[in-house]
Tab-separated table of N, CA and C in Angstrom:
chain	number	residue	atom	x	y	z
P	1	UNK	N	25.259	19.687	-38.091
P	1	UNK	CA	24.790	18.414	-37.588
P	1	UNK	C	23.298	18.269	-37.887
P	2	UNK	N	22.867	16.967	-37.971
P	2	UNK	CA	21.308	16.735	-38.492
P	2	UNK	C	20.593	16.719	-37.398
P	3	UNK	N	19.526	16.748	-37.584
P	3	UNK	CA	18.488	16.961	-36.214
P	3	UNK	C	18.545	15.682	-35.107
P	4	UNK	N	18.362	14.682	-35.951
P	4	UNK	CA	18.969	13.219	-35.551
P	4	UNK	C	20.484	12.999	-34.648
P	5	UNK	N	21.156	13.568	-35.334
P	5	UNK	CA	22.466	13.624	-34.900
P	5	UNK	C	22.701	13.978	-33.148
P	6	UNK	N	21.922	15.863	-33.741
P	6	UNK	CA	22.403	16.196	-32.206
P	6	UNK	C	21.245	15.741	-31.045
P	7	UNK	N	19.928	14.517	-31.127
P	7	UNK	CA	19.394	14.172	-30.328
P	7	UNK	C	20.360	12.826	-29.775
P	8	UNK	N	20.720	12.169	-30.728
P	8	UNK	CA	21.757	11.096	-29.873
P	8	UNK	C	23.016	11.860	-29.387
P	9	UNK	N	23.851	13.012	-29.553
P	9	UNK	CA	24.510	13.911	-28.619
P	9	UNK	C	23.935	13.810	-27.339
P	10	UNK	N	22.710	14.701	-27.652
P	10	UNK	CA	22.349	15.004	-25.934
P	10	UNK	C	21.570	13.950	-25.218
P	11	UNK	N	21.751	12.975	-25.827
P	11	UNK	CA	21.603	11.445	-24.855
P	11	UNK	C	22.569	11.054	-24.110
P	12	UNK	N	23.455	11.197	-25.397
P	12	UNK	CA	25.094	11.032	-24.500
P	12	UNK	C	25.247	12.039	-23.604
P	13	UNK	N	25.380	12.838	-23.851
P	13	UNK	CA	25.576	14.130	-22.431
P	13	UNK	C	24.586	13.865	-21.469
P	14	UNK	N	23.578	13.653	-21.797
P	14	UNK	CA	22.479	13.585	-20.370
P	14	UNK	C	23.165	11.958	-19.824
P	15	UNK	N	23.615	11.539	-19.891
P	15	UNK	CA	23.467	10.320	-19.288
P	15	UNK	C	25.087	10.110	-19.013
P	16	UNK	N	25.737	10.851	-19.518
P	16	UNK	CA	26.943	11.337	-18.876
P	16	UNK	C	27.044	12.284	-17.660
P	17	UNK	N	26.122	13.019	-17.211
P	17	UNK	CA	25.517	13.856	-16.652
P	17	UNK	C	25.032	13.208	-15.720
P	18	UNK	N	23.996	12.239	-15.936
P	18	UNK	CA	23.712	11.677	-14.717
P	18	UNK	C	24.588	10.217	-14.094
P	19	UNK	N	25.468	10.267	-14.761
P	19	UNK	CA	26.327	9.272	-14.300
P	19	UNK	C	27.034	9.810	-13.596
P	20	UNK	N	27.475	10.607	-13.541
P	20	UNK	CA	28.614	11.907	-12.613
P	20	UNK	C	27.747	12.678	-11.624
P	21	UNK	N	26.271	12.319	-11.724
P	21	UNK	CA	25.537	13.003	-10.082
P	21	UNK	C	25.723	11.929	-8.965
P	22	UNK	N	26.259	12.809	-7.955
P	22	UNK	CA	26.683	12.157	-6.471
P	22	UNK	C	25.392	12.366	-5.720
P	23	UNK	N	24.430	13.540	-5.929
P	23	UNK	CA	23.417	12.994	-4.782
P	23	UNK	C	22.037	12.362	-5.545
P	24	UNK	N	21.752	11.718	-4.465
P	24	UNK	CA	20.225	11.079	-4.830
P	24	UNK	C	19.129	11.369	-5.396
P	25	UNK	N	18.627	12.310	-4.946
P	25	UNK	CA	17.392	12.959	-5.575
P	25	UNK	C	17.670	13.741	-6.902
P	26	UNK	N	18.730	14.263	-6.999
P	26	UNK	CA	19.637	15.002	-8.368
P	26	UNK	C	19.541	13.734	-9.560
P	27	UNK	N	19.899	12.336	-9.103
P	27	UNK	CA	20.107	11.157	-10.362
P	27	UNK	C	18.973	10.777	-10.195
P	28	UNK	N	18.181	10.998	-9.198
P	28	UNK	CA	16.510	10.418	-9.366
P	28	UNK	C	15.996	11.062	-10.818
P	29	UNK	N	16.006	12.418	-10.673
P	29	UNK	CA	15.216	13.473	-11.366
P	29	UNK	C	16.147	13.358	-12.880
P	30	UNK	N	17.089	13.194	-13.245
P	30	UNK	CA	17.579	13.613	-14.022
P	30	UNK	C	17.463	11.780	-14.874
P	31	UNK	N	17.459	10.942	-14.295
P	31	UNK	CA	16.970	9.198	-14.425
P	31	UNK	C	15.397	9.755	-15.354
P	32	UNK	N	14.486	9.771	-14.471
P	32	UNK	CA	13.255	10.432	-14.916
P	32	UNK	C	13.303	11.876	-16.352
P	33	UNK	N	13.955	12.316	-15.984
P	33	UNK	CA	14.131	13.303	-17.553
P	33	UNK	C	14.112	12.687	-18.669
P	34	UNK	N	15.442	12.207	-18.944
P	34	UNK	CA	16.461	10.971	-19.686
P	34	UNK	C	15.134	9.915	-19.882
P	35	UNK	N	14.424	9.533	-19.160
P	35	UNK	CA	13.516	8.185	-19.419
P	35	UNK	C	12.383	9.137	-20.299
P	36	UNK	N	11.930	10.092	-19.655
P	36	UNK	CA	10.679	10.799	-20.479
P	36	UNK	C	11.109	11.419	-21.729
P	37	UNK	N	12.401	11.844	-22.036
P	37	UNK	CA	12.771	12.274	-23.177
P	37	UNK	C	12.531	11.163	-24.030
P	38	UNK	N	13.440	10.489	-23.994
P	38	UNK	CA	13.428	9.546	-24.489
P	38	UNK	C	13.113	7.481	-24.623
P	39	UNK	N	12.260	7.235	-23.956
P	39	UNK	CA	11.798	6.181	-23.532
P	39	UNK	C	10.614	5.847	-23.551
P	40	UNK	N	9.783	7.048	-22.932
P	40	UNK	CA	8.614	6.672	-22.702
P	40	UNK	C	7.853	6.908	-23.875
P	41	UNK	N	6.591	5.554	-24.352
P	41	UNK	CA	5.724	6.238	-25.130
P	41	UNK	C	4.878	6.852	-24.999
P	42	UNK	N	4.364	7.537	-24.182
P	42	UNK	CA	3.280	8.199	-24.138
P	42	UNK	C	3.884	10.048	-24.730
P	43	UNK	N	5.138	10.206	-24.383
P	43	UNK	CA	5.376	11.748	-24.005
P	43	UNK	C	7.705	12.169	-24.716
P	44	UNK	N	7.824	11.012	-24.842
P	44	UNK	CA	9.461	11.187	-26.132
P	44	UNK	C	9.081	11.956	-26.842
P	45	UNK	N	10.074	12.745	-26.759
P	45	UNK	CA	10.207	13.583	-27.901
P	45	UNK	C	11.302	13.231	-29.000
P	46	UNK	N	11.937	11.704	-28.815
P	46	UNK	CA	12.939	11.543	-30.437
P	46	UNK	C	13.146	9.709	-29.953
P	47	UNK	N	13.220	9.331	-31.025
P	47	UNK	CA	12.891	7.740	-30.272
P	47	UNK	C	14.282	7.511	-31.118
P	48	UNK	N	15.571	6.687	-29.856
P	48	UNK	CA	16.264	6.658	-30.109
P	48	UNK	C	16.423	5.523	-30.996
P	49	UNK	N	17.802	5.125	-32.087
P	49	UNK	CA	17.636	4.241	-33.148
P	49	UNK	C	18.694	3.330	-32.720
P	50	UNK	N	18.088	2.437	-31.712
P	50	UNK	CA	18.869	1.695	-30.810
P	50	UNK	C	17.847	0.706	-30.629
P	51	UNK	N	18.441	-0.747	-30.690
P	51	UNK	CA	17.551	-2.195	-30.522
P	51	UNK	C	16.724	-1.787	-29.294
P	52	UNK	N	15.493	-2.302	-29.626
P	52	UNK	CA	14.225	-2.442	-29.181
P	52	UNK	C	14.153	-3.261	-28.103
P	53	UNK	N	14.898	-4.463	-27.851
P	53	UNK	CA	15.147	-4.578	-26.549
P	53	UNK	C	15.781	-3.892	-25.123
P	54	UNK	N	16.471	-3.005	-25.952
P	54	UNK	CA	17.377	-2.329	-24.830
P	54	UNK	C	16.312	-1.445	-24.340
P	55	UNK	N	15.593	-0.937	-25.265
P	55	UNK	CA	14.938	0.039	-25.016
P	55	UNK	C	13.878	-0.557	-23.549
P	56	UNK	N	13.003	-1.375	-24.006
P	56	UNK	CA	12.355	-2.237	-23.102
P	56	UNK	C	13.224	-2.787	-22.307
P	57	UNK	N	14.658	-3.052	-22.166
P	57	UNK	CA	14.953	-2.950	-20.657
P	57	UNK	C	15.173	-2.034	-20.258
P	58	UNK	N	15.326	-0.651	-20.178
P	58	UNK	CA	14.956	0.321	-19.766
P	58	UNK	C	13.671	0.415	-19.018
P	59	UNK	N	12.731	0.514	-20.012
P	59	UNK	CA	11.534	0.705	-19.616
P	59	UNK	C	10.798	-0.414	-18.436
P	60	UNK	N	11.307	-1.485	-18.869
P	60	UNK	CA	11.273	-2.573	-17.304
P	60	UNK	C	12.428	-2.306	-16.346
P	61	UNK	N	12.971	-1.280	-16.220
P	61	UNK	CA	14.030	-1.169	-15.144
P	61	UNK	C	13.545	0.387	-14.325
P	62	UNK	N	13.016	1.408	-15.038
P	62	UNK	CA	12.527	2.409	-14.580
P	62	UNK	C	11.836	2.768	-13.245
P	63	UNK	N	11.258	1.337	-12.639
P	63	UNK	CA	10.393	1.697	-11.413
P	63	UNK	C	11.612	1.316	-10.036
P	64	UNK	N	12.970	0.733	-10.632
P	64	UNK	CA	13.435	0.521	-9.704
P	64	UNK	C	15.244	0.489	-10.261
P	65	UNK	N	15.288	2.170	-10.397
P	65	UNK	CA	16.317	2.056	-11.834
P	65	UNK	C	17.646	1.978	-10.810
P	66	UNK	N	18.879	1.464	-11.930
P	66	UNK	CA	19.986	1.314	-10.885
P	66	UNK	C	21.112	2.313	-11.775
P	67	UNK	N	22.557	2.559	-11.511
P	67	UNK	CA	22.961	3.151	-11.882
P	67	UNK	C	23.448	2.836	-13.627
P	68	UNK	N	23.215	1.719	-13.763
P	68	UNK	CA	23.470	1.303	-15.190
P	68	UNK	C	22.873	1.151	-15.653
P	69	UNK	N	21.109	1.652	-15.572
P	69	UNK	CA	19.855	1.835	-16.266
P	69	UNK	C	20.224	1.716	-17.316
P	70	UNK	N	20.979	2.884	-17.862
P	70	UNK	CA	21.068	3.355	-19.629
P	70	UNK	C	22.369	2.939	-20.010
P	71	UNK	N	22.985	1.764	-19.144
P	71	UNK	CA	24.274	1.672	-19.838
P	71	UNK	C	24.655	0.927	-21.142
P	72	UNK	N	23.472	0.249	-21.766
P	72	UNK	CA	23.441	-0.157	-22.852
P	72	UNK	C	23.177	0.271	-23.745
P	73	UNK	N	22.465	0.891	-23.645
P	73	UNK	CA	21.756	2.219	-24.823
P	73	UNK	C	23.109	2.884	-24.849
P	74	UNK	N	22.961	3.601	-23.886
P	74	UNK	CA	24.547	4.381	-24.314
P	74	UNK	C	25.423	4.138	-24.803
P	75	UNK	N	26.205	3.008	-24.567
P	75	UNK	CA	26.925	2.285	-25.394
P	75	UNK	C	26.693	2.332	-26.958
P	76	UNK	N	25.662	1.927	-27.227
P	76	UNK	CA	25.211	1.736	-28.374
P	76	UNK	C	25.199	3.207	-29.371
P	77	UNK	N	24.563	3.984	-28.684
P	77	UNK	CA	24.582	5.327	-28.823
P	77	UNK	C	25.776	5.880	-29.151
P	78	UNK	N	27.027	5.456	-28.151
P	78	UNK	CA	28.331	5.957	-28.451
P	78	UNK	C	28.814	5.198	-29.489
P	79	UNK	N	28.992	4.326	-29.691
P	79	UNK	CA	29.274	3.635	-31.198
P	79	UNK	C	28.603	4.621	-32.541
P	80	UNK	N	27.328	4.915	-32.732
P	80	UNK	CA	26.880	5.755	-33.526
P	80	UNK	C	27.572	6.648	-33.968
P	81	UNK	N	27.983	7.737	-32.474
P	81	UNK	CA	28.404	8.896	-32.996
P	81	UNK	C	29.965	8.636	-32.951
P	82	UNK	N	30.664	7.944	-32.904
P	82	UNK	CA	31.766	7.468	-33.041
P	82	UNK	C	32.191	6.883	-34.121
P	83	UNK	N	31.291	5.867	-35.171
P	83	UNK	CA	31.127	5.770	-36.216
P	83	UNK	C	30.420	6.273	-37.222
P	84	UNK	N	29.257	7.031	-37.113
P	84	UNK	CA	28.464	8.181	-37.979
P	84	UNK	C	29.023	9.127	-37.918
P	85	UNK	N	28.719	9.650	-36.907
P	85	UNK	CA	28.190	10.908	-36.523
P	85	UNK	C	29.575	11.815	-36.524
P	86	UNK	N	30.399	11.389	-35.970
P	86	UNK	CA	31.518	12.266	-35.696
P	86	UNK	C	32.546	12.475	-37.005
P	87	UNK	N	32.885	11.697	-37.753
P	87	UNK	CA	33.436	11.192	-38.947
P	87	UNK	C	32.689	12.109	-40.083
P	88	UNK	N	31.241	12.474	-40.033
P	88	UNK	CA	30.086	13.102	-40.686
P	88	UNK	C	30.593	14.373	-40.219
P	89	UNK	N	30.468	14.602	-39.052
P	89	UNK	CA	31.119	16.176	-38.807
P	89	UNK	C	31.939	16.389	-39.160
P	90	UNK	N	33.192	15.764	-38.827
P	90	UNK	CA	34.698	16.206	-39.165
P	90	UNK	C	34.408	16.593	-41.220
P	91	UNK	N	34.364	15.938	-41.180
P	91	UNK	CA	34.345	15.539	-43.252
P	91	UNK	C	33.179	16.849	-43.599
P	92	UNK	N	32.697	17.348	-42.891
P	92	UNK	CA	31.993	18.128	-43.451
P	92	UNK	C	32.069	19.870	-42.856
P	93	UNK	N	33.244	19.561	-41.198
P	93	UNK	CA	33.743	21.121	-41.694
P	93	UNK	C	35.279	20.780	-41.691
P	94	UNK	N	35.800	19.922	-42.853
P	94	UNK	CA	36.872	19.976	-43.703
P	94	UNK	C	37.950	19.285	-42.443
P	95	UNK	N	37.456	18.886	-41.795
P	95	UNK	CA	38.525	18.267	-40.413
P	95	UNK	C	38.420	16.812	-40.578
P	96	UNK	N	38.153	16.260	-41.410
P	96	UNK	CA	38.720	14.793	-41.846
P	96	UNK	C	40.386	13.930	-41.600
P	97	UNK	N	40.804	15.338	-41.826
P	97	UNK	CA	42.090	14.777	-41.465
P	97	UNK	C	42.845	14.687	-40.256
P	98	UNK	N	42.229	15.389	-39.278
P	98	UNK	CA	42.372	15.624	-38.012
P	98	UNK	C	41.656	14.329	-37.093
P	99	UNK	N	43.226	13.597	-36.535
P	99	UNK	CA	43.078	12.416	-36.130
P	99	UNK	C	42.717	12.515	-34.310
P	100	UNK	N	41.559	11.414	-33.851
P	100	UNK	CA	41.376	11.652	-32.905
P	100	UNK	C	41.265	10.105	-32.155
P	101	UNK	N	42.323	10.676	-31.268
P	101	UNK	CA	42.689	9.066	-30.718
P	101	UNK	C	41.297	8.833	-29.547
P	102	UNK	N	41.160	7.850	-29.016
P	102	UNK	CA	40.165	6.608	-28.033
P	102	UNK	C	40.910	6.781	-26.887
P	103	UNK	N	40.618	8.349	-25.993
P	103	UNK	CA	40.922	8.032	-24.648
P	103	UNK	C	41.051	7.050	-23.761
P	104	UNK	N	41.029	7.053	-22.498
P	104	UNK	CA	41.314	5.947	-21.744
P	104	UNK	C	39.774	5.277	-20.793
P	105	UNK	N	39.654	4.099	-21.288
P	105	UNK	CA	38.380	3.626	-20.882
P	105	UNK	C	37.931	4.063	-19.054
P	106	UNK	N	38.896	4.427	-18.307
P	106	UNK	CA	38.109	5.081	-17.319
P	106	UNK	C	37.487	6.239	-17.222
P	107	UNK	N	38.094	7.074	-18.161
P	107	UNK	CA	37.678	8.747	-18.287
P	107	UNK	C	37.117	8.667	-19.704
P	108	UNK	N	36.457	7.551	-20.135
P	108	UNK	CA	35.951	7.860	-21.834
P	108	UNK	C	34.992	9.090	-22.109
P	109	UNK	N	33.527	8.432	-20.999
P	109	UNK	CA	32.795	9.708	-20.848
P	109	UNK	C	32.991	11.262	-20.802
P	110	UNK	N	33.896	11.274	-19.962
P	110	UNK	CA	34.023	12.530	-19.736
P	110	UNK	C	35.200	13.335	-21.154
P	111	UNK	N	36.289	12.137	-21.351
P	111	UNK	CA	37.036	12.961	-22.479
P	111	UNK	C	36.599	12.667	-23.449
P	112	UNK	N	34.898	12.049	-24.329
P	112	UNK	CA	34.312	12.281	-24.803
P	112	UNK	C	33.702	13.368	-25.138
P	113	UNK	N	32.803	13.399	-23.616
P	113	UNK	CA	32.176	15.161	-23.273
P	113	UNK	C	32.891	15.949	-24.120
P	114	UNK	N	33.920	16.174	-23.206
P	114	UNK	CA	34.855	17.556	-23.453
P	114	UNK	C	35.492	17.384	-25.093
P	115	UNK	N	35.576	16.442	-25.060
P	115	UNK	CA	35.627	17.156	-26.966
P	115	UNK	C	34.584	17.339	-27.698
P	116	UNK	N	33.487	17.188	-27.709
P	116	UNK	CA	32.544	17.196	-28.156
P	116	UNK	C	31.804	18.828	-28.037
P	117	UNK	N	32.333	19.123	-26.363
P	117	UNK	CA	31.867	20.685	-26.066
P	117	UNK	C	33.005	21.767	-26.192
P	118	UNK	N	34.413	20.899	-27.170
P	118	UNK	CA	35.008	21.915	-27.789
P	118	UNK	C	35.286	22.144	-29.000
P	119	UNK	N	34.184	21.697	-29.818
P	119	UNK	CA	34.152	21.326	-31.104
P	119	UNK	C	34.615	22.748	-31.342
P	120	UNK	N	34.038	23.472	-31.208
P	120	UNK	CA	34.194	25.036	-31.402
P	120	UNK	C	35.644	25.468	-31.475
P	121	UNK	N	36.407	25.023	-30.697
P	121	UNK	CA	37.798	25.640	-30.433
P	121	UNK	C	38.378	24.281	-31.360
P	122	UNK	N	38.237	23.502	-32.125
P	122	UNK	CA	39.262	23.054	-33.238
P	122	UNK	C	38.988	23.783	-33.878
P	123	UNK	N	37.781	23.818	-34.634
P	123	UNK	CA	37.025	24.810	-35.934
P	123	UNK	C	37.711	26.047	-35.963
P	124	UNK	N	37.796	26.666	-35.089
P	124	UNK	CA	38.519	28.269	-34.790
P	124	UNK	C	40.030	28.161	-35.079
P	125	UNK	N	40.663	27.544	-34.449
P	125	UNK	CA	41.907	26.894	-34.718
P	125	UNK	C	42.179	26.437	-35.762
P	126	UNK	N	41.416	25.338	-36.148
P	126	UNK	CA	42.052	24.956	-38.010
P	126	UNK	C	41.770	26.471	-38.648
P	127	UNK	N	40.463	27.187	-38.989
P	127	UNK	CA	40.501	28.242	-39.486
P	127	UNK	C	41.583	29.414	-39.257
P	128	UNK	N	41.706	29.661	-38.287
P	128	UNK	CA	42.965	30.259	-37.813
P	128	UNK	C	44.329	29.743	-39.009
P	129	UNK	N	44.449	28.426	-38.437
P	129	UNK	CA	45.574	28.112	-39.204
P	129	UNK	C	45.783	28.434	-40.901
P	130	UNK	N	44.312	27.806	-41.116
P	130	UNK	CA	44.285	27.944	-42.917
P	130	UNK	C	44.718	29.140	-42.971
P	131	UNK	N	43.555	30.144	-42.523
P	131	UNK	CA	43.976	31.732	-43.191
P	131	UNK	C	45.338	32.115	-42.820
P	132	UNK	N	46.405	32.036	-41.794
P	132	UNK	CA	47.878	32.067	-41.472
P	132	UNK	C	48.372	31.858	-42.731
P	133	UNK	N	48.083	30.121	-43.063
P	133	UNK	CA	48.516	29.832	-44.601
P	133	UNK	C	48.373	30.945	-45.485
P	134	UNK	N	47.246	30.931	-45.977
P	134	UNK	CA	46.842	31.758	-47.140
P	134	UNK	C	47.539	33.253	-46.991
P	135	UNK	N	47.803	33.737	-45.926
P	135	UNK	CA	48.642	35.344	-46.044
P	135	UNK	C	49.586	35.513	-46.318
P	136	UNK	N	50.417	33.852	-46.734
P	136	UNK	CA	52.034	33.817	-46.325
P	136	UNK	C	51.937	33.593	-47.494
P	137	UNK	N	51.325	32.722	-48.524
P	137	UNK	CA	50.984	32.497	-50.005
P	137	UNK	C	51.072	33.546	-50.631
């Protein structure tokens, strides 16, 4: 994955992350992370490649953020790696052909997440499989 790549990942995870915190001060702090990573100019460390308005509503929503602060960005974000990014991975460790259906819009986030943090266990698995092939050849 490109450096680019896995910073819009862990946008998505952080903000999947703080969408799934139940207490207060936990989505305060983790609101504030998520904004300084990526939002603020003084101190971002990767400026996301997402319309410039969204961004600035963010940044006008920050002093009094609500739970759908970043729900546009994200969005946007998830389209990326849904149309770049993921398609770019697959095709490049040979899993192109390995079809992956559009969970169910209440659990997207999360059965997003979780495939994303088991990239590892297809890779192992298709490899697995190939070499099976190749011994029986």
């Amino acid at each position: 994955m490109k450096s680019n790549d896995v910073h819009l990942l862990n946008f998505y995870l952080e903000v999947d992350d703080f969408r799934s915190s139940k207490e207060k001060k936990e989505k305060e702090r983790k609101c504030i992370e998520i904004y300084n990573t990526y939002f603020d100019e003084q101190i971002k460390s990767f400026d996301l490649p997402v319309d410039n308005h969204l961004k600035e509503d963010v940044r006008n929503q920050i002093r009094n953020p609500t739970d759908t602060i970043f729900d546009l960005v994200y969005q946007q974000v998830e389209k990326m790696l849904n149309l770049i990014v993921l398609p770019a991975f697959l095709k490049a460790n040979n899993l192109d052909e390995l079809s992956v259906t559009s969970p169910g819009k209440e659990k997207k986030g999360r059965k997003n997440r979780e495939f994303f943090q088991n990239v590892d266990t297809i890779l192992i698995k298709e490899r697995k499989e190939k070499n099976t092939k190749n011994r029986i050849i």
